[in-house]
Amino acid sequence: MKKYKPYLAMALILPIITLPFIGRSTFKRFYPSVLFVCSIVLLESIVAYKRVWWWFYNKIMPKPISDMFLIIAGPFFVGSLWILKFTYGKFKRYLAINFIIDTIFVYIIINLFKKIGYGSLVRIKRYQFLSLFLLKAILLYMFQFVREKRGTVLR
């Protein structure tokens, strides 16, 4: 377990360190949408735990979502804010950037997780996992789009 703790700490801390550079207005604008999708990811994690889509070898905490929380609170949350900041309003670019980042995660980072003994995919294939990521990316964009069309966005 000690073997992967520094990697997990970096995965959580490094993205959070970049938050001050994102800008207050950007954070206020996109935060609700990103939080909504993070909630969906947490629910997905519960389903994944029950269906053993992926597995974490050594639990940090006993709850099924605790291991995913580090990934959600760090790279997913902050990364989503940054991607929206630079691509919102340009859906094709948004989708392309998400596809590239999600592909790197599914086909490279997951291998690193397995190598360091953190976790791996079990009953879900990589292309299915990638499809879930892309579905959440589209959901995030659509949620933000609807928020802006309804005029509920603070700028």
JSON list of C-alpha atoms in Angstrom, two decimals, residues 2-155:
[
{"chain": "A", "resi": 2, "resn": "LYS", "atom": "CA", "xyz": [2.86, 2.39, 0.75]},
{"chain": "A", "resi": 3, "resn": "LYS", "atom": "CA", "xyz": [4.09, 1.80, -2.77]},
{"chain": "A", "resi": 4, "resn": "TYR", "atom": "CA", "xyz": [1.39, 3.88, -4.44]},
{"chain": "A", "resi": 5, "resn": "LYS", "atom": "CA", "xyz": [0.61, 6.49, -1.77]},
{"chain": "A", "resi": 6, "resn": "PRO", "atom": "CA", "xyz": [3.00, 9.12, -3.22]},
{"chain": "A", "resi": 7, "resn": "TYR", "atom": "CA", "xyz": [1.35, 8.72, -6.64]},
{"chain": "A", "resi": 8, "resn": "LEU", "atom": "CA", "xyz": [-2.11, 9.15, -5.16]},
{"chain": "A", "resi": 9, "resn": "ALA", "atom": "CA", "xyz": [-1.03, 12.20, -3.21]},
{"chain": "A", "resi": 10, "resn": "MET", "atom": "CA", "xyz": [0.38, 13.76, -6.40]},
{"chain": "A", "resi": 11, "resn": "ALA", "atom": "CA", "xyz": [-2.78, 12.87, -8.33]},
{"chain": "A", "resi": 12, "resn": "LEU", "atom": "CA", "xyz": [-4.87, 14.72, -5.76]},
{"chain": "A", "resi": 13, "resn": "ILE", "atom": "CA", "xyz": [-2.59, 17.63, -4.88]},
{"chain": "A", "resi": 14, "resn": "LEU", "atom": "CA", "xyz": [-1.14, 18.67, -8.25]},
{"chain": "A", "resi": 15, "resn": "PRO", "atom": "CA", "xyz": [-4.49, 19.43, -9.91]},
{"chain": "A", "resi": 16, "resn": "ILE", "atom": "CA", "xyz": [-5.75, 21.27, -6.83]},
{"chain": "A", "resi": 17, "resn": "ILE", "atom": "CA", "xyz": [-2.64, 23.47, -6.85]},
{"chain": "A", "resi": 18, "resn": "THR", "atom": "CA", "xyz": [-3.68, 24.74, -10.30]},
{"chain": "A", "resi": 19, "resn": "LEU", "atom": "CA", "xyz": [-7.12, 25.91, -9.12]},
{"chain": "A", "resi": 20, "resn": "PRO", "atom": "CA", "xyz": [-6.05, 29.48, -8.23]},
{"chain": "A", "resi": 21, "resn": "PHE", "atom": "CA", "xyz": [-4.89, 29.94, -11.83]},
{"chain": "A", "resi": 22, "resn": "ILE", "atom": "CA", "xyz": [-8.26, 28.98, -13.31]},
{"chain": "A", "resi": 23, "resn": "GLY", "atom": "CA", "xyz": [-9.86, 32.28, -12.29]},
{"chain": "A", "resi": 24, "resn": "ARG", "atom": "CA", "xyz": [-12.76, 33.02, -10.01]},
{"chain": "A", "resi": 25, "resn": "SER", "atom": "CA", "xyz": [-15.27, 33.72, -12.79]},
{"chain": "A", "resi": 26, "resn": "THR", "atom": "CA", "xyz": [-14.38, 30.50, -14.62]},
{"chain": "A", "resi": 27, "resn": "PHE", "atom": "CA", "xyz": [-14.72, 28.54, -11.40]},
{"chain": "A", "resi": 28, "resn": "LYS", "atom": "CA", "xyz": [-18.12, 30.10, -10.63]},
{"chain": "A", "resi": 29, "resn": "ARG", "atom": "CA", "xyz": [-19.31, 29.54, -14.18]},
{"chain": "A", "resi": 30, "resn": "PHE", "atom": "CA", "xyz": [-18.42, 25.85, -14.49]},
{"chain": "A", "resi": 31, "resn": "TYR", "atom": "CA", "xyz": [-18.35, 24.61, -10.88]},
{"chain": "A", "resi": 32, "resn": "PRO", "atom": "CA", "xyz": [-22.05, 23.56, -10.66]},
{"chain": "A", "resi": 33, "resn": "SER", "atom": "CA", "xyz": [-21.87, 21.52, -13.87]},
{"chain": "A", "resi": 34, "resn": "VAL", "atom": "CA", "xyz": [-18.63, 19.81, -12.89]},
{"chain": "A", "resi": 35, "resn": "LEU", "atom": "CA", "xyz": [-20.00, 19.09, -9.41]},
{"chain": "A", "resi": 36, "resn": "PHE", "atom": "CA", "xyz": [-23.12, 17.56, -10.98]},
{"chain": "A", "resi": 37, "resn": "VAL", "atom": "CA", "xyz": [-21.05, 15.21, -13.16]},
{"chain": "A", "resi": 38, "resn": "CYS", "atom": "CA", "xyz": [-18.76, 14.36, -10.21]},
{"chain": "A", "resi": 39, "resn": "SER", "atom": "CA", "xyz": [-21.90, 13.28, -8.36]},
{"chain": "A", "resi": 40, "resn": "ILE", "atom": "CA", "xyz": [-22.82, 11.06, -11.30]},
{"chain": "A", "resi": 41, "resn": "VAL", "atom": "CA", "xyz": [-19.32, 9.57, -11.20]},
{"chain": "A", "resi": 42, "resn": "LEU", "atom": "CA", "xyz": [-19.68, 8.82, -7.49]},
{"chain": "A", "resi": 43, "resn": "LEU", "atom": "CA", "xyz": [-22.97, 7.01, -8.18]},
{"chain": "A", "resi": 44, "resn": "GLU", "atom": "CA", "xyz": [-21.29, 5.18, -11.04]},
{"chain": "A", "resi": 45, "resn": "SER", "atom": "CA", "xyz": [-18.54, 4.13, -8.62]},
{"chain": "A", "resi": 46, "resn": "ILE", "atom": "CA", "xyz": [-21.09, 2.48, -6.35]},
{"chain": "A", "resi": 47, "resn": "VAL", "atom": "CA", "xyz": [-22.55, 0.54, -9.29]},
{"chain": "A", "resi": 48, "resn": "ALA", "atom": "CA", "xyz": [-19.04, -0.35, -10.45]},
{"chain": "A", "resi": 49, "resn": "TYR", "atom": "CA", "xyz": [-18.14, -1.61, -6.99]},
{"chain": "A", "resi": 50, "resn": "LYS", "atom": "CA", "xyz": [-21.21, -3.86, -6.85]},
{"chain": "A", "resi": 51, "resn": "ARG", "atom": "CA", "xyz": [-20.66, -5.18, -10.38]},
{"chain": "A", "resi": 52, "resn": "VAL", "atom": "CA", "xyz": [-16.85, -5.36, -9.99]},
{"chain": "A", "resi": 53, "resn": "TRP", "atom": "CA", "xyz": [-16.12, -3.26, -13.09]},
{"chain": "A", "resi": 54, "resn": "TRP", "atom": "CA", "xyz": [-12.82, -2.32, -11.55]},
{"chain": "A", "resi": 55, "resn": "TRP", "atom": "CA", "xyz": [-11.00, -3.24, -8.39]},
{"chain": "A", "resi": 56, "resn": "PHE", "atom": "CA", "xyz": [-8.68, -1.47, -5.98]},
{"chain": "A", "resi": 57, "resn": "TYR", "atom": "CA", "xyz": [-6.20, -3.91, -4.49]},
{"chain": "A", "resi": 58, "resn": "ASN", "atom": "CA", "xyz": [-5.53, -2.23, -1.16]},
{"chain": "A", "resi": 59, "resn": "LYS", "atom": "CA", "xyz": [-8.26, -0.07, 0.28]},
{"chain": "A", "resi": 60, "resn": "ILE", "atom": "CA", "xyz": [-7.31, 3.32, 1.66]},
{"chain": "A", "resi": 61, "resn": "MET", "atom": "CA", "xyz": [-10.64, 3.49, 3.47]},
{"chain": "A", "resi": 62, "resn": "PRO", "atom": "CA", "xyz": [-13.35, 0.83, 3.79]},
{"chain": "A", "resi": 63, "resn": "LYS", "atom": "CA", "xyz": [-16.01, 2.58, 1.70]},
{"chain": "A", "resi": 64, "resn": "PRO", "atom": "CA", "xyz": [-16.28, 1.59, -1.99]},
{"chain": "A", "resi": 65, "resn": "ILE", "atom": "CA", "xyz": [-16.14, 5.16, -3.31]},
{"chain": "A", "resi": 66, "resn": "SER", "atom": "CA", "xyz": [-13.17, 6.28, -1.22]},
{"chain": "A", "resi": 67, "resn": "ASP", "atom": "CA", "xyz": [-10.56, 5.05, -3.70]},
{"chain": "A", "resi": 68, "resn": "MET", "atom": "CA", "xyz": [-12.37, 6.71, -6.59]},
{"chain": "A", "resi": 69, "resn": "PHE", "atom": "CA", "xyz": [-12.77, 9.89, -4.58]},
{"chain": "A", "resi": 70, "resn": "LEU", "atom": "CA", "xyz": [-9.08, 10.68, -4.96]},
{"chain": "A", "resi": 71, "resn": "ILE", "atom": "CA", "xyz": [-9.37, 10.50, -8.73]},
{"chain": "A", "resi": 72, "resn": "ILE", "atom": "CA", "xyz": [-12.68, 12.39, -8.81]},
{"chain": "A", "resi": 73, "resn": "ALA", "atom": "CA", "xyz": [-11.64, 15.18, -6.42]},
{"chain": "A", "resi": 74, "resn": "GLY", "atom": "CA", "xyz": [-8.28, 15.72, -8.08]},
{"chain": "A", "resi": 75, "resn": "PRO", "atom": "CA", "xyz": [-7.75, 15.11, -11.79]},
{"chain": "A", "resi": 76, "resn": "PHE", "atom": "CA", "xyz": [-11.40, 14.64, -12.82]},
{"chain": "A", "resi": 77, "resn": "PHE", "atom": "CA", "xyz": [-12.84, 17.69, -11.05]},
{"chain": "A", "resi": 78, "resn": "VAL", "atom": "CA", "xyz": [-10.03, 20.12, -11.78]},
{"chain": "A", "resi": 79, "resn": "GLY", "atom": "CA", "xyz": [-9.35, 18.71, -15.25]},
{"chain": "A", "resi": 80, "resn": "SER", "atom": "CA", "xyz": [-13.00, 19.17, -16.20]},
{"chain": "A", "resi": 81, "resn": "LEU", "atom": "CA", "xyz": [-12.86, 22.82, -15.11]},
{"chain": "A", "resi": 82, "resn": "TRP", "atom": "CA", "xyz": [-9.74, 23.44, -17.20]},
{"chain": "A", "resi": 83, "resn": "ILE", "atom": "CA", "xyz": [-11.13, 21.67, -20.26]},
{"chain": "A", "resi": 84, "resn": "LEU", "atom": "CA", "xyz": [-14.37, 23.66, -20.07]},
{"chain": "A", "resi": 85, "resn": "LYS", "atom": "CA", "xyz": [-12.41, 26.90, -19.60]},
{"chain": "A", "resi": 86, "resn": "PHE", "atom": "CA", "xyz": [-10.46, 26.40, -22.82]},
{"chain": "A", "resi": 87, "resn": "THR", "atom": "CA", "xyz": [-13.00, 24.62, -25.01]},
{"chain": "A", "resi": 88, "resn": "TYR", "atom": "CA", "xyz": [-16.53, 25.60, -23.98]},
{"chain": "A", "resi": 89, "resn": "GLY", "atom": "CA", "xyz": [-18.38, 26.98, -26.99]},
{"chain": "A", "resi": 90, "resn": "LYS", "atom": "CA", "xyz": [-16.32, 24.79, -29.35]},
{"chain": "A", "resi": 91, "resn": "PHE", "atom": "CA", "xyz": [-17.95, 21.39, -29.00]},
{"chain": "A", "resi": 92, "resn": "LYS", "atom": "CA", "xyz": [-15.79, 19.55, -31.54]},
{"chain": "A", "resi": 93, "resn": "ARG", "atom": "CA", "xyz": [-12.62, 20.76, -29.82]},
{"chain": "A", "resi": 94, "resn": "TYR", "atom": "CA", "xyz": [-14.10, 19.89, -26.42]},
{"chain": "A", "resi": 95, "resn": "LEU", "atom": "CA", "xyz": [-14.93, 16.36, -27.56]},
{"chain": "A", "resi": 96, "resn": "ALA", "atom": "CA", "xyz": [-11.52, 15.89, -29.22]},
{"chain": "A", "resi": 97, "resn": "ILE", "atom": "CA", "xyz": [-9.63, 17.02, -26.11]},
{"chain": "A", "resi": 98, "resn": "ASN", "atom": "CA", "xyz": [-11.76, 14.78, -23.90]},
{"chain": "A", "resi": 99, "resn": "PHE", "atom": "CA", "xyz": [-11.26, 11.84, -26.25]},
{"chain": "A", "resi": 100, "resn": "ILE", "atom": "CA", "xyz": [-7.47, 12.28, -26.16]},
{"chain": "A", "resi": 101, "resn": "ILE", "atom": "CA", "xyz": [-7.28, 12.68, -22.36]},
{"chain": "A", "resi": 102, "resn": "ASP", "atom": "CA", "xyz": [-9.74, 9.87, -21.68]},
{"chain": "A", "resi": 103, "resn": "THR", "atom": "CA", "xyz": [-7.89, 7.56, -24.08]},
{"chain": "A", "resi": 104, "resn": "ILE", "atom": "CA", "xyz": [-4.61, 8.29, -22.28]},
{"chain": "A", "resi": 105, "resn": "PHE", "atom": "CA", "xyz": [-6.27, 7.52, -18.96]},
{"chain": "A", "resi": 106, "resn": "VAL", "atom": "CA", "xyz": [-7.92, 4.29, -20.12]},
{"chain": "A", "resi": 107, "resn": "TYR", "atom": "CA", "xyz": [-5.01, 2.87, -22.11]},
{"chain": "A", "resi": 108, "resn": "ILE", "atom": "CA", "xyz": [-1.97, 4.22, -20.22]},
{"chain": "A", "resi": 109, "resn": "ILE", "atom": "CA", "xyz": [-2.87, 5.39, -16.70]},
{"chain": "A", "resi": 110, "resn": "ILE", "atom": "CA", "xyz": [-4.89, 2.24, -15.97]},
{"chain": "A", "resi": 111, "resn": "ASN", "atom": "CA", "xyz": [-1.76, 0.21, -16.84]},
{"chain": "A", "resi": 112, "resn": "LEU", "atom": "CA", "xyz": [0.22, 2.34, -14.38]},
{"chain": "A", "resi": 113, "resn": "PHE", "atom": "CA", "xyz": [-2.42, 1.75, -11.71]},
{"chain": "A", "resi": 114, "resn": "LYS", "atom": "CA", "xyz": [-2.01, -1.98, -12.20]},
{"chain": "A", "resi": 115, "resn": "LYS", "atom": "CA", "xyz": [1.79, -1.75, -12.24]},
{"chain": "A", "resi": 116, "resn": "ILE", "atom": "CA", "xyz": [1.99, 0.17, -8.95]},
{"chain": "A", "resi": 117, "resn": "GLY", "atom": "CA", "xyz": [-0.59, -2.12, -7.36]},
{"chain": "A", "resi": 118, "resn": "TYR", "atom": "CA", "xyz": [-3.38, 0.42, -7.02]},
{"chain": "A", "resi": 119, "resn": "GLY", "atom": "CA", "xyz": [-6.16, -1.12, -9.10]},
{"chain": "A", "resi": 120, "resn": "SER", "atom": "CA", "xyz": [-7.28, -2.46, -12.45]},
{"chain": "A", "resi": 121, "resn": "LEU", "atom": "CA", "xyz": [-10.28, -3.06, -14.64]},
{"chain": "A", "resi": 122, "resn": "VAL", "atom": "CA", "xyz": [-12.04, -6.36, -14.00]},
{"chain": "A", "resi": 123, "resn": "ARG", "atom": "CA", "xyz": [-15.45, -6.83, -15.64]},
{"chain": "A", "resi": 124, "resn": "ILE", "atom": "CA", "xyz": [-15.39, -3.89, -18.00]},
{"chain": "A", "resi": 125, "resn": "LYS", "atom": "CA", "xyz": [-13.43, -3.67, -21.20]},
{"chain": "A", "resi": 126, "resn": "ARG", "atom": "CA", "xyz": [-11.29, -0.66, -21.99]},
{"chain": "A", "resi": 127, "resn": "TYR", "atom": "CA", "xyz": [-13.50, 0.51, -24.85]},
{"chain": "A", "resi": 128, "resn": "GLN", "atom": "CA", "xyz": [-16.53, 0.33, -22.52]},
{"chain": "A", "resi": 129, "resn": "PHE", "atom": "CA", "xyz": [-14.67, 2.36, -19.90]},
{"chain": "A", "resi": 130, "resn": "LEU", "atom": "CA", "xyz": [-13.70, 4.91, -22.55]},
{"chain": "A", "resi": 131, "resn": "SER", "atom": "CA", "xyz": [-17.34, 5.07, -23.69]},
{"chain": "A", "resi": 132, "resn": "LEU", "atom": "CA", "xyz": [-18.41, 5.84, -20.10]},
{"chain": "A", "resi": 133, "resn": "PHE", "atom": "CA", "xyz": [-15.87, 8.67, -19.93]},
{"chain": "A", "resi": 134, "resn": "LEU", "atom": "CA", "xyz": [-17.07, 10.15, -23.22]},
{"chain": "A", "resi": 135, "resn": "LEU", "atom": "CA", "xyz": [-20.70, 9.84, -22.18]},
{"chain": "A", "resi": 136, "resn": "LYS", "atom": "CA", "xyz": [-19.93, 11.80, -18.99]},
{"chain": "A", "resi": 137, "resn": "ALA", "atom": "CA", "xyz": [-18.06, 14.41, -21.03]},
{"chain": "A", "resi": 138, "resn": "ILE", "atom": "CA", "xyz": [-21.09, 14.90, -23.27]},
{"chain": "A", "resi": 139, "resn": "LEU", "atom": "CA", "xyz": [-23.37, 15.02, -20.22]},
{"chain": "A", "resi": 140, "resn": "LEU", "atom": "CA", "xyz": [-21.13, 17.68, -18.66]},
{"chain": "A", "resi": 141, "resn": "TYR", "atom": "CA", "xyz": [-21.19, 19.82, -21.80]},
{"chain": "A", "resi": 142, "resn": "MET", "atom": "CA", "xyz": [-24.96, 19.45, -22.20]},
{"chain": "A", "resi": 143, "resn": "PHE", "atom": "CA", "xyz": [-25.59, 20.34, -18.56]},
{"chain": "A", "resi": 144, "resn": "GLN", "atom": "CA", "xyz": [-23.46, 23.48, -18.90]},
{"chain": "A", "resi": 145, "resn": "PHE", "atom": "CA", "xyz": [-25.13, 24.37, -22.20]},
{"chain": "A", "resi": 146, "resn": "VAL", "atom": "CA", "xyz": [-28.61, 24.12, -20.63]},
{"chain": "A", "resi": 147, "resn": "ARG", "atom": "CA", "xyz": [-27.49, 26.18, -17.63]},
{"chain": "A", "resi": 148, "resn": "GLU", "atom": "CA", "xyz": [-26.24, 28.94, -19.90]},
{"chain": "A", "resi": 149, "resn": "LYS", "atom": "CA", "xyz": [-29.32, 28.88, -22.11]},
{"chain": "A", "resi": 150, "resn": "ARG", "atom": "CA", "xyz": [-31.54, 29.20, -19.03]},
{"chain": "A", "resi": 151, "resn": "GLY", "atom": "CA", "xyz": [-29.45, 32.13, -17.82]},
{"chain": "A", "resi": 152, "resn": "THR", "atom": "CA", "xyz": [-28.53, 30.51, -14.50]},
{"chain": "A", "resi": 153, "resn": "VAL", "atom": "CA", "xyz": [-24.80, 31.06, -14.93]},
{"chain": "A", "resi": 154, "resn": "LEU", "atom": "CA", "xyz": [-22.97, 33.65, -12.86]},
{"chain": "A", "resi": 155, "resn": "ARG", "atom": "CA", "xyz": [-20.26, 35.51, -14.73]}
]
